[in-house]
Amino acid sequence: MQIIQTVVVNQILTEKSKQHLFDHYQAKMLQLKKECDQLQFELKRLEKTKTFSPGALKNHFEKEIKKRQEKAKLLEFQIEQLHILPLGSELKEKEVQALVEVKIGDSWKEIGQPTIVIKDGIIEDIR
């Protein structure tokens, strides 16, 4: 019988992967800033139309802007942590699903949760 099991994929931090993560975080920060600017623009535009209740409209847009600002703060924290981490550290990149063959008599504890370790996009180890 085959079962589906979650496999953790860890990434070994190298100069190349560190730079890639930094660039990724910066791009997300820029995107969030653009979204905030766009929301503020839309708020001003809709306030001029007088079609919607100004209070409710402002509350809705401020809530959306605040969500994005919180995400940006989290990204800033992740960037700070990235600078602190030494090269060679393992970071959890993602989880994937894998098929595992099990049969009667197998030890459930020995199946465990496998981990795949990658370094610069190449599989280094499977534990």
GROMACS .gro file of C-alpha atoms in nm:
model
  127
    1MET     CA    1   0.000   0.000   0.000
    2GLN     CA    2   0.118   0.352  -0.071
    3ILE     CA    3   0.049   0.651   0.149
    4ILE     CA    4   0.106   1.022   0.094
    5GLN     CA    5   0.357   1.172   0.335
    6THR     CA    6   0.481   1.526   0.387
    7VAL     CA    7   0.852   1.576   0.315
    8VAL     CA    8   1.033   1.885   0.444
    9VAL     CA    9   1.272   2.055   0.200
   10ASN     CA   10   1.554   2.243   0.373
   11GLN     CA   11   1.794   2.480   0.198
   12ILE     CA   12   2.156   2.526   0.302
   13LEU     CA   13   2.233   2.898   0.312
   14THR     CA   14   2.510   2.998   0.070
   15GLU     CA   15   2.611   3.340  -0.065
   16LYS     CA   16   2.409   3.271  -0.378
   17SER     CA   17   2.095   3.154  -0.194
   18LYS     CA   18   2.128   3.438   0.059
   19GLN     CA   19   2.136   3.693  -0.223
   20HIS     CA   20   1.844   3.521  -0.395
   21LEU     CA   21   1.635   3.533  -0.075
   22PHE     CA   22   1.730   3.897  -0.017
   23ASP     CA   23   1.627   3.989  -0.373
   24HIS     CA   24   1.300   3.795  -0.329
   25TYR     CA   25   1.220   3.978  -0.003
   26GLN     CA   26   1.305   4.315  -0.160
   27ALA     CA   27   1.076   4.245  -0.457
   28LYS     CA   28   0.791   4.154  -0.221
   29MET     CA   29   0.850   4.474  -0.021
   30LEU     CA   30   0.836   4.681  -0.339
   31GLN     CA   31   0.515   4.506  -0.446
   32LEU     CA   32   0.353   4.575  -0.106
   33LYS     CA   33   0.453   4.943  -0.128
   34LYS     CA   34   0.300   4.968  -0.475
   35GLU     CA   35  -0.021   4.807  -0.347
   36CYS     CA   36  -0.040   5.055  -0.057
   37ASP     CA   37   0.012   5.348  -0.295
   38GLN     CA   38  -0.254   5.211  -0.529
   39LEU     CA   39  -0.501   5.166  -0.242
   40GLN     CA   40  -0.444   5.523  -0.126
   41PHE     CA   41  -0.497   5.648  -0.480
   42GLU     CA   42  -0.820   5.446  -0.512
   43LEU     CA   43  -0.943   5.577  -0.177
   44LYS     CA   44  -0.895   5.938  -0.287
   45ARG     CA   45  -1.059   5.869  -0.621
   46LEU     CA   46  -1.362   5.702  -0.462
   47GLU     CA   47  -1.395   5.973  -0.196
   48LYS     CA   48  -1.445   6.227  -0.476
   49THR     CA   49  -1.730   6.027  -0.634
   50LYS     CA   50  -1.947   6.056  -0.319
   51THR     CA   51  -2.110   5.723  -0.412
   52PHE     CA   52  -1.998   5.542  -0.097
   53SER     CA   53  -2.015   5.628   0.273
   54PRO     CA   54  -1.687   5.812   0.345
   55GLY     CA   55  -1.641   5.653   0.689
   56ALA     CA   56  -1.695   5.294   0.577
   57LEU     CA   57  -1.487   5.348   0.265
   58LYS     CA   58  -1.196   5.493   0.461
   59ASN     CA   59  -1.213   5.212   0.721
   60HIS     CA   60  -1.208   4.944   0.451
   61PHE     CA   61  -0.910   5.094   0.269
   62GLU     CA   62  -0.717   5.165   0.589
   63LYS     CA   63  -0.767   4.803   0.696
   64GLU     CA   64  -0.628   4.680   0.362
   65ILE     CA   65  -0.334   4.919   0.380
   66LYS     CA   66  -0.261   4.812   0.740
   67LYS     CA   67  -0.256   4.444   0.631
   68ARG     CA   68   0.008   4.521   0.372
   69GLN     CA   69   0.211   4.731   0.615
   70GLU     CA   70   0.213   4.439   0.861
   71LYS     CA   71   0.337   4.207   0.587
   72ALA     CA   72   0.610   4.461   0.507
   73LYS     CA   73   0.718   4.468   0.874
   74LEU     CA   74   0.741   4.089   0.871
   75LEU     CA   75   0.954   4.103   0.557
   76GLU     CA   76   1.185   4.361   0.720
   77PHE     CA   77   1.227   4.125   1.015
   78GLN     CA   78   1.304   3.835   0.780
   79ILE     CA   79   1.566   4.047   0.602
   80GLU     CA   80   1.728   4.133   0.936
   81GLN     CA   81   1.734   3.765   1.033
   82LEU     CA   82   1.879   3.673   0.695
   83HIS     CA   83   2.175   3.907   0.756
   84ILE     CA   84   2.233   3.750   1.099
   85LEU     CA   85   2.228   3.387   0.982
   86PRO     CA   86   2.570   3.236   0.912
   87LEU     CA   87   2.644   3.062   0.584
   88GLY     CA   88   2.579   2.687   0.607
   89SER     CA   89   2.260   2.728   0.814
   90GLU     CA   90   1.962   2.518   0.711
   91LEU     CA   91   1.639   2.700   0.633
   92LYS     CA   92   1.304   2.532   0.583
   93GLU     CA   93   1.214   2.618   0.227
   94LYS     CA   94   0.887   2.429   0.180
   95GLU     CA   95   0.701   2.105   0.225
   96VAL     CA   96   0.613   1.864  -0.055
   97GLN     CA   97   0.407   1.547  -0.074
   98ALA     CA   98   0.563   1.207  -0.150
   99LEU     CA   99   0.429   0.855  -0.197
  100VAL     CA  100   0.568   0.607   0.056
  101GLU     CA  101   0.532   0.230   0.027
  102VAL     CA  102   0.413   0.063   0.350
  103LYS     CA  103   0.334  -0.300   0.415
  104ILE     CA  104   0.229  -0.522   0.699
  105GLY     CA  105   0.509  -0.563   0.950
  106ASP     CA  106   0.675  -0.226   0.881
  107SER     CA  107   0.763  -0.021   1.189
  108TRP     CA  108   0.556   0.296   1.190
  109LYS     CA  109   0.823   0.483   1.389
  110GLU     CA  110   1.091   0.404   1.131
  111ILE     CA  111   0.889   0.564   0.852
  112GLY     CA  112   0.931   0.902   1.026
  113GLN     CA  113   0.933   1.227   0.833
  114PRO     CA  114   1.193   1.242   0.558
  115THR     CA  115   1.385   1.561   0.484
  116ILE     CA  116   1.546   1.669   0.158
  117VAL     CA  117   1.842   1.907   0.187
  118ILE     CA  118   1.930   2.126  -0.112
  119LYS     CA  119   2.224   2.356  -0.175
  120ASP     CA  120   2.205   2.608  -0.458
  121GLY     CA  121   1.923   2.409  -0.621
  122ILE     CA  122   2.102   2.072  -0.606
  123ILE     CA  123   1.997   1.791  -0.371
  124GLU     CA  124   2.273   1.739  -0.114
  125ASP     CA  125   2.111   1.485   0.118
  126ILE     CA  126   1.792   1.286   0.182
  127ARG     CA  127   1.738   1.197   0.547
   0.00000   0.00000   0.00000
